[in-house]
């Protein structure tokens, strides 16, 4: 899939996930009462926008500004973790443990996927659990919809004109504009179908987001700076 060309090393991020989980367990053990949840950031995009570079930069900036580790989570990471049984048992088994909000969140979805889409249910549990812990940037995965109940979650969406998205994909994948346009339409349709079929929502709805950002008018650094400042201002 073309998106793989833009996804940072999965191995590195799985390792970061292990370390993140270890630190979270240590932090929980140090508090008799549950600490205030750290912020969670969700980032979605129209296909062709520069979502992964922005998400990476947001993590870097939040690391520096908060002095705490931040983690980028996307489908590639969760898929890889699920395939590594020694990691998934060690690491993911406790992600939803004693999660008092999990049942309420999952109950808002149609029961259709609970019995017929076990993989997606598992994915949702992991995303919800990571979001509850905070200090994560959730890229795609229906994050804005799945975590909409969390007050500490901040939601952002990137969009651009069709011409910009086609031109960007053509340059990044070295395709003709005709092939790039066909790819943009195909991939966007797949994303829209996924959200509609599994979450029964339309992730183009602006009311889901704290901020909509035009990728055609702003570059990676400016978008990342805007997101970080918005989140930090809201946490004060």
PDB file of C-alpha atoms in Angstrom:
ATOM      1  CA  UNK A   1       0.000   0.000   0.000  1.00  0.00           C
ATOM      2  CA  UNK A   2       1.454   3.410  -0.934  1.00  0.00           C
ATOM      3  CA  UNK A   3       1.022   4.834   2.565  1.00  0.00           C
ATOM      4  CA  UNK A   4       3.755   2.488   3.777  1.00  0.00           C
ATOM      5  CA  UNK A   5       6.288   4.708   2.033  1.00  0.00           C
ATOM      6  CA  UNK A   6       5.435   7.512   4.433  1.00  0.00           C
ATOM      7  CA  UNK A   7       5.190   5.529   7.701  1.00  0.00           C
ATOM      8  CA  UNK A   8       8.168   5.710  10.077  1.00  0.00           C
ATOM      9  CA  UNK A   9       9.882   2.486  11.131  1.00  0.00           C
ATOM     10  CA  UNK A  10       7.339   0.243  12.813  1.00  0.00           C
ATOM     11  CA  UNK A  11      10.050  -1.605  14.746  1.00  0.00           C
ATOM     12  CA  UNK A  12      11.247   1.611  16.345  1.00  0.00           C
ATOM     13  CA  UNK A  13       7.759   2.600  17.368  1.00  0.00           C
ATOM     14  CA  UNK A  14       6.894  -0.841  18.732  1.00  0.00           C
ATOM     15  CA  UNK A  15      10.014  -0.568  20.884  1.00  0.00           C
ATOM     16  CA  UNK A  16       8.859   2.873  21.992  1.00  0.00           C
ATOM     17  CA  UNK A  17       5.464   1.397  22.849  1.00  0.00           C
ATOM     18  CA  UNK A  18       7.084  -1.195  25.109  1.00  0.00           C
ATOM     19  CA  UNK A  19       9.074   1.493  26.896  1.00  0.00           C
ATOM     20  CA  UNK A  20       6.020   3.740  27.150  1.00  0.00           C
ATOM     21  CA  UNK A  21       3.966   0.967  28.727  1.00  0.00           C
ATOM     22  CA  UNK A  22       6.733   0.206  31.241  1.00  0.00           C
ATOM     23  CA  UNK A  23       6.895   3.841  32.322  1.00  0.00           C
ATOM     24  CA  UNK A  24       3.124   4.074  32.594  1.00  0.00           C
ATOM     25  CA  UNK A  25       3.095   1.057  34.926  1.00  0.00           C
ATOM     26  CA  UNK A  26       5.814   2.629  37.053  1.00  0.00           C
ATOM     27  CA  UNK A  27       3.926   5.912  37.200  1.00  0.00           C
ATOM     28  CA  UNK A  28       0.696   4.156  38.189  1.00  0.00           C
ATOM     29  CA  UNK A  29       2.481   2.268  40.948  1.00  0.00           C
ATOM     30  CA  UNK A  30       3.766   5.531  42.406  1.00  0.00           C
ATOM     31  CA  UNK A  31       0.287   7.019  42.794  1.00  0.00           C
ATOM     32  CA  UNK A  32      -2.293   5.690  45.191  1.00  0.00           C
ATOM     33  CA  UNK A  33      -4.876   7.775  43.374  1.00  0.00           C
ATOM     34  CA  UNK A  34      -5.205   7.913  39.623  1.00  0.00           C
ATOM     35  CA  UNK A  35      -3.206  10.881  38.297  1.00  0.00           C
ATOM     36  CA  UNK A  36      -4.776  13.510  36.064  1.00  0.00           C
ATOM     37  CA  UNK A  37      -4.838  12.129  32.514  1.00  0.00           C
ATOM     38  CA  UNK A  38      -2.238  13.492  30.147  1.00  0.00           C
ATOM     39  CA  UNK A  39      -3.531  15.019  26.919  1.00  0.00           C
ATOM     40  CA  UNK A  40      -4.260  12.825  23.919  1.00  0.00           C
ATOM     41  CA  UNK A  41      -4.066  14.111  20.341  1.00  0.00           C
ATOM     42  CA  UNK A  42      -5.877  12.599  17.377  1.00  0.00           C
ATOM     43  CA  UNK A  43      -4.943  13.542  13.830  1.00  0.00           C
ATOM     44  CA  UNK A  44      -6.913  12.600  10.737  1.00  0.00           C
ATOM     45  CA  UNK A  45      -6.423  13.744   7.169  1.00  0.00           C
ATOM     46  CA  UNK A  46      -7.757  13.577   3.708  1.00  0.00           C
ATOM     47  CA  UNK A  47      -5.655  11.188   1.642  1.00  0.00           C
ATOM     48  CA  UNK A  48      -2.783  13.098   0.085  1.00  0.00           C
ATOM     49  CA  UNK A  49      -2.191  15.426   3.034  1.00  0.00           C
ATOM     50  CA  UNK A  50       1.070  15.171   4.972  1.00  0.00           C
ATOM     51  CA  UNK A  51      -0.323  13.498   8.068  1.00  0.00           C
ATOM     52  CA  UNK A  52       2.572  11.279   9.174  1.00  0.00           C
ATOM     53  CA  UNK A  53       5.293  13.937   9.035  1.00  0.00           C
ATOM     54  CA  UNK A  54       3.033  16.267  11.014  1.00  0.00           C
ATOM     55  CA  UNK A  55       2.239  13.578  13.606  1.00  0.00           C
ATOM     56  CA  UNK A  56       5.949  12.808  14.024  1.00  0.00           C
ATOM     57  CA  UNK A  57       6.772  16.479  14.470  1.00  0.00           C
ATOM     58  CA  UNK A  58       3.954  16.933  16.986  1.00  0.00           C
ATOM     59  CA  UNK A  59       5.420  14.066  19.050  1.00  0.00           C
ATOM     60  CA  UNK A  60       8.884  15.640  18.920  1.00  0.00           C
ATOM     61  CA  UNK A  61       7.584  19.051  19.990  1.00  0.00           C
ATOM     62  CA  UNK A  62       5.433  17.643  22.786  1.00  0.00           C
ATOM     63  CA  UNK A  63       8.439  15.672  24.063  1.00  0.00           C
ATOM     64  CA  UNK A  64      10.433  18.906  24.257  1.00  0.00           C
ATOM     65  CA  UNK A  65       7.675  21.165  25.591  1.00  0.00           C
ATOM     66  CA  UNK A  66       6.344  18.803  28.280  1.00  0.00           C
ATOM     67  CA  UNK A  67       9.565  17.010  29.214  1.00  0.00           C
ATOM     68  CA  UNK A  68       7.641  13.727  29.009  1.00  0.00           C
ATOM     69  CA  UNK A  69       7.730  10.918  26.417  1.00  0.00           C
ATOM     70  CA  UNK A  70       5.071  11.021  23.717  1.00  0.00           C
ATOM     71  CA  UNK A  71       4.155   8.161  21.408  1.00  0.00           C
ATOM     72  CA  UNK A  72       2.817   8.017  17.849  1.00  0.00           C
ATOM     73  CA  UNK A  73       0.240   5.260  17.375  1.00  0.00           C
ATOM     74  CA  UNK A  74      -1.194   4.148  14.049  1.00  0.00           C
ATOM     75  CA  UNK A  75      -2.589   1.001  12.474  1.00  0.00           C
ATOM     76  CA  UNK A  76       0.859  -0.217  11.413  1.00  0.00           C
ATOM     77  CA  UNK A  77       2.002  -0.279  15.048  1.00  0.00           C
ATOM     78  CA  UNK A  78      -1.089  -2.061  16.347  1.00  0.00           C
ATOM     79  CA  UNK A  79      -0.975  -4.612  13.531  1.00  0.00           C
ATOM     80  CA  UNK A  80       2.669  -5.375  14.224  1.00  0.00           C
ATOM     81  CA  UNK A  81       2.090  -5.684  17.960  1.00  0.00           C
ATOM     82  CA  UNK A  82      -0.847  -8.014  17.425  1.00  0.00           C
ATOM     83  CA  UNK A  83       1.341 -10.279  15.272  1.00  0.00           C
ATOM     84  CA  UNK A  84       4.069 -10.543  17.892  1.00  0.00           C
ATOM     85  CA  UNK A  85       2.449 -12.799  20.443  1.00  0.00           C
ATOM     86  CA  UNK A  86       5.235 -12.461  22.966  1.00  0.00           C
ATOM     87  CA  UNK A  87       4.769  -8.692  22.892  1.00  0.00           C
ATOM     88  CA  UNK A  88       1.011  -8.628  22.705  1.00  0.00           C
ATOM     89  CA  UNK A  89       0.587 -10.861  25.761  1.00  0.00           C
ATOM     90  CA  UNK A  90       3.189  -8.936  27.700  1.00  0.00           C
ATOM     91  CA  UNK A  91       2.170  -5.501  26.583  1.00  0.00           C
ATOM     92  CA  UNK A  92      -1.373  -5.313  25.300  1.00  0.00           C
ATOM     93  CA  UNK A  93      -2.992  -7.634  27.797  1.00  0.00           C
ATOM     94  CA  UNK A  94      -3.109  -4.911  30.420  1.00  0.00           C
ATOM     95  CA  UNK A  95      -3.992  -1.981  28.186  1.00  0.00           C
ATOM     96  CA  UNK A  96      -7.722  -2.199  28.852  1.00  0.00           C
ATOM     97  CA  UNK A  97      -7.468  -3.576  32.358  1.00  0.00           C
ATOM     98  CA  UNK A  98      -9.840  -1.896  34.825  1.00  0.00           C
ATOM     99  CA  UNK A  99     -10.761   0.682  32.195  1.00  0.00           C
ATOM    100  CA  UNK A 100     -13.978   2.075  33.624  1.00  0.00           C
ATOM    101  CA  UNK A 101     -14.782   4.110  30.512  1.00  0.00           C
ATOM    102  CA  UNK A 102     -14.098   1.405  27.954  1.00  0.00           C
ATOM    103  CA  UNK A 103     -17.501  -0.291  28.131  1.00  0.00           C
ATOM    104  CA  UNK A 104     -19.314   3.035  27.793  1.00  0.00           C
ATOM    105  CA  UNK A 105     -17.229   4.024  24.795  1.00  0.00           C
ATOM    106  CA  UNK A 106     -17.639   0.709  22.999  1.00  0.00           C
ATOM    107  CA  UNK A 107     -21.355   0.663  23.783  1.00  0.00           C
ATOM    108  CA  UNK A 108     -21.859   3.712  21.572  1.00  0.00           C
ATOM    109  CA  UNK A 109     -21.059   1.664  18.483  1.00  0.00           C
ATOM    110  CA  UNK A 110     -23.345  -0.668  16.616  1.00  0.00           C
ATOM    111  CA  UNK A 111     -23.315  -4.226  18.061  1.00  0.00           C
ATOM    112  CA  UNK A 112     -22.793  -5.420  14.505  1.00  0.00           C
ATOM    113  CA  UNK A 113     -19.000  -5.365  14.698  1.00  0.00           C
ATOM    114  CA  UNK A 114     -18.830  -6.699  18.241  1.00  0.00           C
ATOM    115  CA  UNK A 115     -19.612 -10.207  17.054  1.00  0.00           C
ATOM    116  CA  UNK A 116     -18.521 -10.091  13.423  1.00  0.00           C
ATOM    117  CA  UNK A 117     -15.453  -7.807  13.464  1.00  0.00           C
ATOM    118  CA  UNK A 118     -13.359  -9.074  16.344  1.00  0.00           C
ATOM    119  CA  UNK A 119     -10.144  -7.573  14.984  1.00  0.00           C
ATOM    120  CA  UNK A 120     -11.656  -4.127  14.849  1.00  0.00           C
ATOM    121  CA  UNK A 121     -13.076  -4.468  18.349  1.00  0.00           C
ATOM    122  CA  UNK A 122      -9.613  -5.380  19.627  1.00  0.00           C
ATOM    123  CA  UNK A 123      -8.093  -2.434  17.794  1.00  0.00           C
ATOM    124  CA  UNK A 124     -10.665  -0.083  19.344  1.00  0.00           C
ATOM    125  CA  UNK A 125      -9.901  -1.368  22.835  1.00  0.00           C
ATOM    126  CA  UNK A 126      -6.195  -0.703  22.377  1.00  0.00           C
ATOM    127  CA  UNK A 127      -6.788   2.776  20.962  1.00  0.00           C
ATOM    128  CA  UNK A 128      -9.210   3.691  23.752  1.00  0.00           C
ATOM    129  CA  UNK A 129      -6.849   2.389  26.424  1.00  0.00           C
ATOM    130  CA  UNK A 130      -3.852   4.259  25.035  1.00  0.00           C
ATOM    131  CA  UNK A 131      -5.935   7.424  24.716  1.00  0.00           C
ATOM    132  CA  UNK A 132      -7.034   7.113  28.323  1.00  0.00           C
ATOM    133  CA  UNK A 133      -3.397   6.990  29.459  1.00  0.00           C
ATOM    134  CA  UNK A 134      -2.548  10.087  27.406  1.00  0.00           C
ATOM    135  CA  UNK A 135       0.714  11.422  25.965  1.00  0.00           C
ATOM    136  CA  UNK A 136      -0.123   9.814  22.625  1.00  0.00           C
ATOM    137  CA  UNK A 137      -0.728  11.046  19.101  1.00  0.00           C
ATOM    138  CA  UNK A 138      -3.240   8.746  17.422  1.00  0.00           C
ATOM    139  CA  UNK A 139      -2.933   8.869  13.655  1.00  0.00           C
ATOM    140  CA  UNK A 140      -6.123   7.894  11.800  1.00  0.00           C
ATOM    141  CA  UNK A 141      -7.783   4.723  13.289  1.00  0.00           C
ATOM    142  CA  UNK A 142     -11.026   6.662  13.674  1.00  0.00           C
ATOM    143  CA  UNK A 143      -9.337   8.236  16.684  1.00  0.00           C
ATOM    144  CA  UNK A 144     -11.476  11.371  16.847  1.00  0.00           C
ATOM    145  CA  UNK A 145     -14.645   9.268  16.856  1.00  0.00           C
ATOM    146  CA  UNK A 146     -13.460   6.508  19.178  1.00  0.00           C
ATOM    147  CA  UNK A 147     -12.084   8.936  21.798  1.00  0.00           C
ATOM    148  CA  UNK A 148     -14.712  11.648  21.554  1.00  0.00           C
ATOM    149  CA  UNK A 149     -15.833  10.964  25.136  1.00  0.00           C
ATOM    150  CA  UNK A 150     -12.462  11.893  26.624  1.00  0.00           C
ATOM    151  CA  UNK A 151     -12.242  15.463  27.862  1.00  0.00           C
ATOM    152  CA  UNK A 152      -8.447  15.353  27.658  1.00  0.00           C
ATOM    153  CA  UNK A 153      -8.480  14.423  23.938  1.00  0.00           C
ATOM    154  CA  UNK A 154      -7.863  17.079  21.285  1.00  0.00           C
ATOM    155  CA  UNK A 155      -8.883  16.408  17.697  1.00  0.00           C
ATOM    156  CA  UNK A 156      -7.396  17.806  14.486  1.00  0.00           C
ATOM    157  CA  UNK A 157      -8.055  17.197  10.801  1.00  0.00           C
ATOM    158  CA  UNK A 158      -5.988  18.142   7.759  1.00  0.00           C
ATOM    159  CA  UNK A 159      -7.583  18.877   4.403  1.00  0.00           C
ATOM    160  CA  UNK A 160      -6.559  20.327   1.044  1.00  0.00           C
ATOM    161  CA  UNK A 161      -7.848  20.876  -2.465  1.00  0.00           C
ATOM    162  CA  UNK A 162      -8.010  17.916  -4.808  1.00  0.00           C
ATOM    163  CA  UNK A 163      -5.378  19.545  -7.034  1.00  0.00           C
ATOM    164  CA  UNK A 164      -2.934  19.840  -4.141  1.00  0.00           C
ATOM    165  CA  UNK A 165      -3.460  16.248  -2.994  1.00  0.00           C
ATOM    166  CA  UNK A 166      -3.013  14.896  -6.525  1.00  0.00           C
ATOM    167  CA  UNK A 167       0.111  16.960  -7.072  1.00  0.00           C
ATOM    168  CA  UNK A 168       1.592  15.893  -3.726  1.00  0.00           C
ATOM    169  CA  UNK A 169       0.970  12.188  -4.325  1.00  0.00           C
ATOM    170  CA  UNK A 170       2.299  12.415  -7.871  1.00  0.00           C
ATOM    171  CA  UNK A 171       5.542  13.942  -6.572  1.00  0.00           C
ATOM    172  CA  UNK A 172       5.983  11.602  -3.617  1.00  0.00           C
ATOM    173  CA  UNK A 173       5.200   8.394  -5.522  1.00  0.00           C
ATOM    174  CA  UNK A 174       6.593   9.524  -8.883  1.00  0.00           C
ATOM    175  CA  UNK A 175       3.266   8.944 -10.628  1.00  0.00           C
ATOM    176  CA  UNK A 176       1.583  10.679 -13.506  1.00  0.00           C
ATOM    177  CA  UNK A 177      -1.100  13.145 -12.402  1.00  0.00           C
ATOM    178  CA  UNK A 178      -3.725  10.874 -13.927  1.00  0.00           C
ATOM    179  CA  UNK A 179      -2.556   7.862 -11.899  1.00  0.00           C
ATOM    180  CA  UNK A 180      -2.160  10.000  -8.784  1.00  0.00           C
ATOM    181  CA  UNK A 181      -5.707  11.306  -9.084  1.00  0.00           C
ATOM    182  CA  UNK A 182      -7.067   7.772  -9.439  1.00  0.00           C
ATOM    183  CA  UNK A 183      -5.102   6.704  -6.351  1.00  0.00           C
ATOM    184  CA  UNK A 184      -6.297   9.668  -4.272  1.00  0.00           C
ATOM    185  CA  UNK A 185      -9.920   8.944  -5.157  1.00  0.00           C
ATOM    186  CA  UNK A 186      -9.541   5.225  -4.463  1.00  0.00           C
ATOM    187  CA  UNK A 187      -7.795   5.629  -1.112  1.00  0.00           C
ATOM    188  CA  UNK A 188     -10.153   8.333   0.099  1.00  0.00           C
ATOM    189  CA  UNK A 189     -13.122   6.166  -0.810  1.00  0.00           C
ATOM    190  CA  UNK A 190     -11.642   3.263   1.173  1.00  0.00           C
ATOM    191  CA  UNK A 191     -11.145   5.509   4.213  1.00  0.00           C
ATOM    192  CA  UNK A 192     -14.676   6.862   3.993  1.00  0.00           C
ATOM    193  CA  UNK A 193     -16.112   3.356   3.621  1.00  0.00           C
ATOM    194  CA  UNK A 194     -14.166   2.143   6.668  1.00  0.00           C
ATOM    195  CA  UNK A 195     -15.470   4.936   8.899  1.00  0.00           C
ATOM    196  CA  UNK A 196     -19.023   4.502   7.629  1.00  0.00           C
ATOM    197  CA  UNK A 197     -19.093   0.708   7.870  1.00  0.00           C
ATOM    198  CA  UNK A 198     -17.329   0.273  11.211  1.00  0.00           C
ATOM    199  CA  UNK A 199     -18.088   3.479  13.101  1.00  0.00           C
ATOM    200  CA  UNK A 200     -21.308   4.549  11.396  1.00  0.00           C
ATOM    201  CA  UNK A 201     -20.014   8.102  11.249  1.00  0.00           C
ATOM    202  CA  UNK A 202     -18.746  10.603   8.725  1.00  0.00           C
ATOM    203  CA  UNK A 203     -15.263  11.755   9.697  1.00  0.00           C
ATOM    204  CA  UNK A 204     -15.603  14.733   7.347  1.00  0.00           C
ATOM    205  CA  UNK A 205     -17.997  16.239   9.906  1.00  0.00           C
ATOM    206  CA  UNK A 206     -16.243  19.414  11.175  1.00  0.00           C
ATOM    207  CA  UNK A 207     -18.021  19.144  14.537  1.00  0.00           C
ATOM    208  CA  UNK A 208     -15.780  16.187  15.422  1.00  0.00           C
ATOM    209  CA  UNK A 209     -12.685  18.385  15.524  1.00  0.00           C
ATOM    210  CA  UNK A 210     -11.199  21.167  17.599  1.00  0.00           C
ATOM    211  CA  UNK A 211      -9.385  22.532  14.598  1.00  0.00           C
ATOM    212  CA  UNK A 212      -9.414  22.044  10.815  1.00  0.00           C
ATOM    213  CA  UNK A 213      -6.127  22.847   9.068  1.00  0.00           C
ATOM    214  CA  UNK A 214      -5.606  23.497   5.366  1.00  0.00           C
ATOM    215  CA  UNK A 215      -2.436  21.633   4.385  1.00  0.00           C
ATOM    216  CA  UNK A 216      -2.289  23.620   1.158  1.00  0.00           C
ATOM    217  CA  UNK A 217      -1.848  26.857   3.109  1.00  0.00           C
ATOM    218  CA  UNK A 218       0.447  25.591   5.867  1.00  0.00           C
ATOM    219  CA  UNK A 219       3.516  23.372   5.938  1.00  0.00           C
ATOM    220  CA  UNK A 220       4.503  20.578   8.304  1.00  0.00           C
ATOM    221  CA  UNK A 221       6.284  22.790  10.838  1.00  0.00           C
ATOM    222  CA  UNK A 222       3.538  25.405  10.984  1.00  0.00           C
ATOM    223  CA  UNK A 223       0.788  22.808  11.388  1.00  0.00           C
ATOM    224  CA  UNK A 224       2.679  20.936  14.100  1.00  0.00           C
ATOM    225  CA  UNK A 225       3.417  24.185  15.969  1.00  0.00           C
ATOM    226  CA  UNK A 226      -0.255  25.165  15.774  1.00  0.00           C
ATOM    227  CA  UNK A 227      -1.437  21.806  17.139  1.00  0.00           C
ATOM    228  CA  UNK A 228       1.074  21.777  19.997  1.00  0.00           C
ATOM    229  CA  UNK A 229       0.284  25.349  21.055  1.00  0.00           C
ATOM    230  CA  UNK A 230      -3.454  24.683  20.890  1.00  0.00           C
ATOM    231  CA  UNK A 231      -3.131  21.609  23.124  1.00  0.00           C
ATOM    232  CA  UNK A 232      -0.795  23.194  25.646  1.00  0.00           C
ATOM    233  CA  UNK A 233      -2.946  26.324  25.921  1.00  0.00           C
ATOM    234  CA  UNK A 234      -5.977  24.126  26.581  1.00  0.00           C
ATOM    235  CA  UNK A 235      -4.165  22.243  29.345  1.00  0.00           C
ATOM    236  CA  UNK A 236      -3.344  25.367  31.355  1.00  0.00           C
TER     237      UNK A 236
END
